[in-house]
Amino acid sequence: MTWQLHVVGTDEAVRPQVPAAVEGPFFDAGPRRGETPGRETRAVRGTGAGRGTRSDRVSEARMLLVRPDGFVAASWPLHAGAAAASDVADALHAYGMTPGPAGPSA
């Protein structure tokens, strides 16, 4: 797996300024509350965590920056289909990456 962008809660988003090596954006149902993509949850393991009357899906439109090990490195709210450039740049800087060219959604 490589660095990836995932979009949840909407089917349209603009690719932010990230390095070309970051794949995506991919549009999916999104992680369940408390879940890291690609990892089993406590609910899957049978502890009952995450069960209740509230929806177990993240409902707000967000873009996720996912590390190669599947950990969600950053999560940004989307406004009019785009993440705030300063939020994206801050997250990339924290991981030693520099912004790349922005582009249309995949």
Coordinates of N, CA and C in Angstrom, one line a residue, residues 5-79:
L5 N -5.3 9.1 -0.5 CA -6.4 10.0 0.0 C -7.7 9.3 -0.2
H6 N -8.5 9.3 0.8 CA -9.8 8.7 0.8 C -10.8 9.8 1.1
V7 N -12.0 9.7 0.5 CA -13.0 10.7 0.7 C -14.2 9.9 1.2
V8 N -14.8 10.4 2.3 CA -16.0 9.8 2.9 C -17.1 10.9 3.0
G9 N -18.3 10.4 2.9 CA -19.5 11.3 3.1 C -19.9 12.1 1.9
T10 N -19.2 12.0 0.8 CA -19.6 12.6 -0.5 C -19.0 11.9 -1.6
D11 N -19.5 12.1 -2.8 CA -18.9 11.5 -4.0 C -18.2 12.4 -4.9
E12 N -17.9 13.7 -4.4 CA -17.1 14.6 -5.2 C -16.2 15.4 -4.3
A13 N -14.9 15.5 -4.8 CA -13.9 16.2 -4.0 C -12.8 16.6 -4.9
V14 N -12.1 17.7 -4.6 CA -11.0 18.2 -5.4 C -9.7 17.7 -4.8
R15 N -8.8 17.1 -5.6 CA -7.6 16.6 -5.0 C -6.8 17.8 -4.5
P16 N -6.3 17.8 -3.3 CA -5.6 18.9 -2.7 C -4.1 18.9 -3.2
Q17 N -3.3 19.9 -2.9 CA -1.9 19.9 -3.3 C -1.2 18.9 -2.4
V18 N -1.0 17.7 -2.9 CA -0.2 16.7 -2.3 C 0.8 16.1 -3.3
P19 N 1.9 15.5 -2.8 CA 2.8 14.9 -3.8 C 2.2 13.9 -4.7
A20 N 2.7 13.8 -5.9 CA 2.2 12.9 -6.9 C 2.2 11.5 -6.5
A21 N 3.1 11.1 -5.5 CA 3.1 9.7 -5.0 C 1.9 9.4 -4.2
V22 N 1.2 10.4 -3.7 CA 0.0 10.1 -2.9 C -1.1 9.8 -3.9
E23 N -1.7 8.5 -3.8 CA -2.7 8.1 -4.7 C -4.1 8.6 -4.2
G24 N -5.0 8.7 -5.2 CA -6.4 9.0 -4.9 C -6.7 10.5 -5.3
P25 N -7.9 10.9 -5.0 CA -8.7 10.4 -3.9 C -9.6 9.2 -4.4
F26 N -9.8 8.3 -3.4 CA -10.7 7.2 -3.5 C -11.9 7.5 -2.7
F27 N -13.1 7.1 -3.3 CA -14.3 7.4 -2.6 C -14.9 6.1 -2.1
D28 N -15.1 6.0 -0.8 CA -15.6 4.8 -0.2 C -16.7 5.2 0.9
A29 N -17.2 4.1 1.5 CA -18.2 4.3 2.5 C -17.6 4.9 3.8
G30 N -16.3 4.8 3.9 CA -15.6 5.4 5.0 C -15.4 4.5 6.2
P31 N -14.5 4.8 7.1 CA -14.3 4.0 8.2 C -15.4 4.1 9.2
R32 N -15.6 3.0 10.0 CA -16.6 3.0 11.1 C -15.9 3.8 12.2
R33 N -16.8 4.4 13.1 CA -16.2 5.1 14.2 C -15.2 4.3 15.0
G34 N -14.0 4.9 15.2 CA -13.0 4.2 15.9 C -12.2 3.2 15.1
E35 N -12.4 3.1 13.8 CA -11.8 2.1 13.0 C -10.7 2.8 12.1
T36 N -9.6 2.1 12.0 CA -8.5 2.5 11.1 C -8.7 1.7 9.8
P37 N -8.7 2.3 8.6 CA -8.9 1.5 7.4 C -7.9 0.3 7.4
G38 N -8.5 -0.9 7.1 CA -7.6 -2.0 6.9 C -7.3 -2.7 8.3
R39 N -7.9 -2.3 9.3 CA -7.7 -2.9 10.6 C -9.0 -3.4 11.2
E40 N -9.0 -4.5 12.0 CA -10.2 -5.0 12.6 C -10.5 -4.1 13.8
T41 N -11.8 -4.0 14.1 CA -12.2 -3.2 15.2 C -12.6 -4.0 16.4
R42 N -12.8 -3.4 17.5 CA -13.2 -4.1 18.7 C -14.6 -4.8 18.4
A43 N -15.4 -4.1 17.7 CA -16.7 -4.7 17.4 C -16.6 -6.0 16.6
V44 N -15.6 -6.0 15.6 CA -15.3 -7.2 14.8 C -14.8 -8.3 15.7
R45 N -14.0 -7.9 16.7 CA -13.4 -8.9 17.6 C -14.4 -9.4 18.7
G46 N -15.6 -8.8 18.7 CA -16.7 -9.3 19.6 C -16.8 -8.6 20.9
T47 N -16.2 -7.5 21.1 CA -16.4 -6.8 22.4 C -17.6 -5.9 22.4
G48 N -18.3 -5.7 21.3 CA -19.5 -4.9 21.3 C -19.2 -3.4 21.2
A49 N -18.0 -3.0 21.1 CA -17.6 -1.6 21.0 C -18.2 -1.0 19.8
G50 N -18.7 0.2 19.8 CA -19.2 0.9 18.6 C -20.7 0.6 18.3
R51 N -21.3 -0.2 19.1 CA -22.7 -0.5 18.9 C -23.6 0.4 19.7
G52 N -24.7 0.8 19.1 CA -25.5 1.7 19.9 C -26.6 2.3 18.9
T53 N -27.2 3.3 19.3 CA -28.3 3.9 18.5 C -27.8 4.8 17.5
R54 N -26.6 5.4 17.6 CA -26.0 6.3 16.6 C -25.5 5.5 15.5
S55 N -25.4 6.1 14.3 CA -24.9 5.5 13.2 C -23.4 5.2 13.4
D56 N -22.9 4.0 12.9 CA -21.5 3.7 13.1 C -20.7 4.2 12.0
R57 N -21.2 4.9 11.1 CA -20.4 5.5 10.0 C -20.2 7.0 10.2
V58 N -19.0 7.4 9.8 CA -18.7 8.9 9.9 C -19.6 9.6 8.9
S59 N -20.4 10.6 9.4 CA -21.4 11.2 8.5 C -20.9 12.4 7.8
E60 N -19.9 13.1 8.4 CA -19.5 14.4 7.8 C -18.6 14.1 6.6
A61 N -18.7 14.9 5.5 CA -17.8 14.8 4.4 C -16.4 15.2 4.8
R62 N -15.5 14.2 4.6 CA -14.1 14.4 5.0 C -13.2 13.8 4.0
M63 N -11.9 14.3 4.0 CA -10.9 13.6 3.3 C -9.8 13.1 4.3
L64 N -9.4 11.9 4.0 CA -8.5 11.2 4.9 C -7.1 11.0 4.2
L65 N -6.0 11.3 4.9 CA -4.7 11.0 4.4 C -4.3 9.7 5.1
V66 N -4.1 8.6 4.4 CA -3.9 7.3 4.9 C -2.4 6.9 4.6
R67 N -1.7 6.5 5.7 CA -0.3 6.1 5.6 C -0.3 4.7 4.9
P68 N 0.9 4.3 4.4 CA 1.0 3.0 3.8 C 0.7 1.8 4.7
D69 N 0.8 2.0 6.1 CA 0.4 0.9 7.0 C -1.1 0.9 7.3
G70 N -1.9 1.8 6.7 CA -3.3 1.8 6.9 C -3.8 2.8 8.0
F71 N -2.9 3.4 8.7 CA -3.2 4.4 9.7 C -3.7 5.7 9.1
V72 N -4.8 6.3 9.6 CA -5.2 7.6 9.2 C -4.3 8.6 9.8
A73 N -3.5 9.3 8.9 CA -2.5 10.2 9.4 C -3.2 11.6 9.6
A74 N -4.2 11.9 8.8 CA -4.9 13.2 8.9 C -6.3 13.1 8.4
S75 N -7.1 13.9 8.9 CA -8.5 14.0 8.4 C -9.0 15.4 8.4
W76 N -9.5 15.8 7.2 CA -9.9 17.2 7.0 C -11.4 17.3 6.6
P77 N -12.1 18.2 7.2 CA -13.5 18.4 6.7 C -13.5 19.0 5.3
L78 N -14.5 18.7 4.5 CA -14.6 19.2 3.1 C -15.6 20.3 3.1
H79 N -15.2 21.4 2.5 CA -16.1 22.6 2.3 C -16.2 22.8 0.9

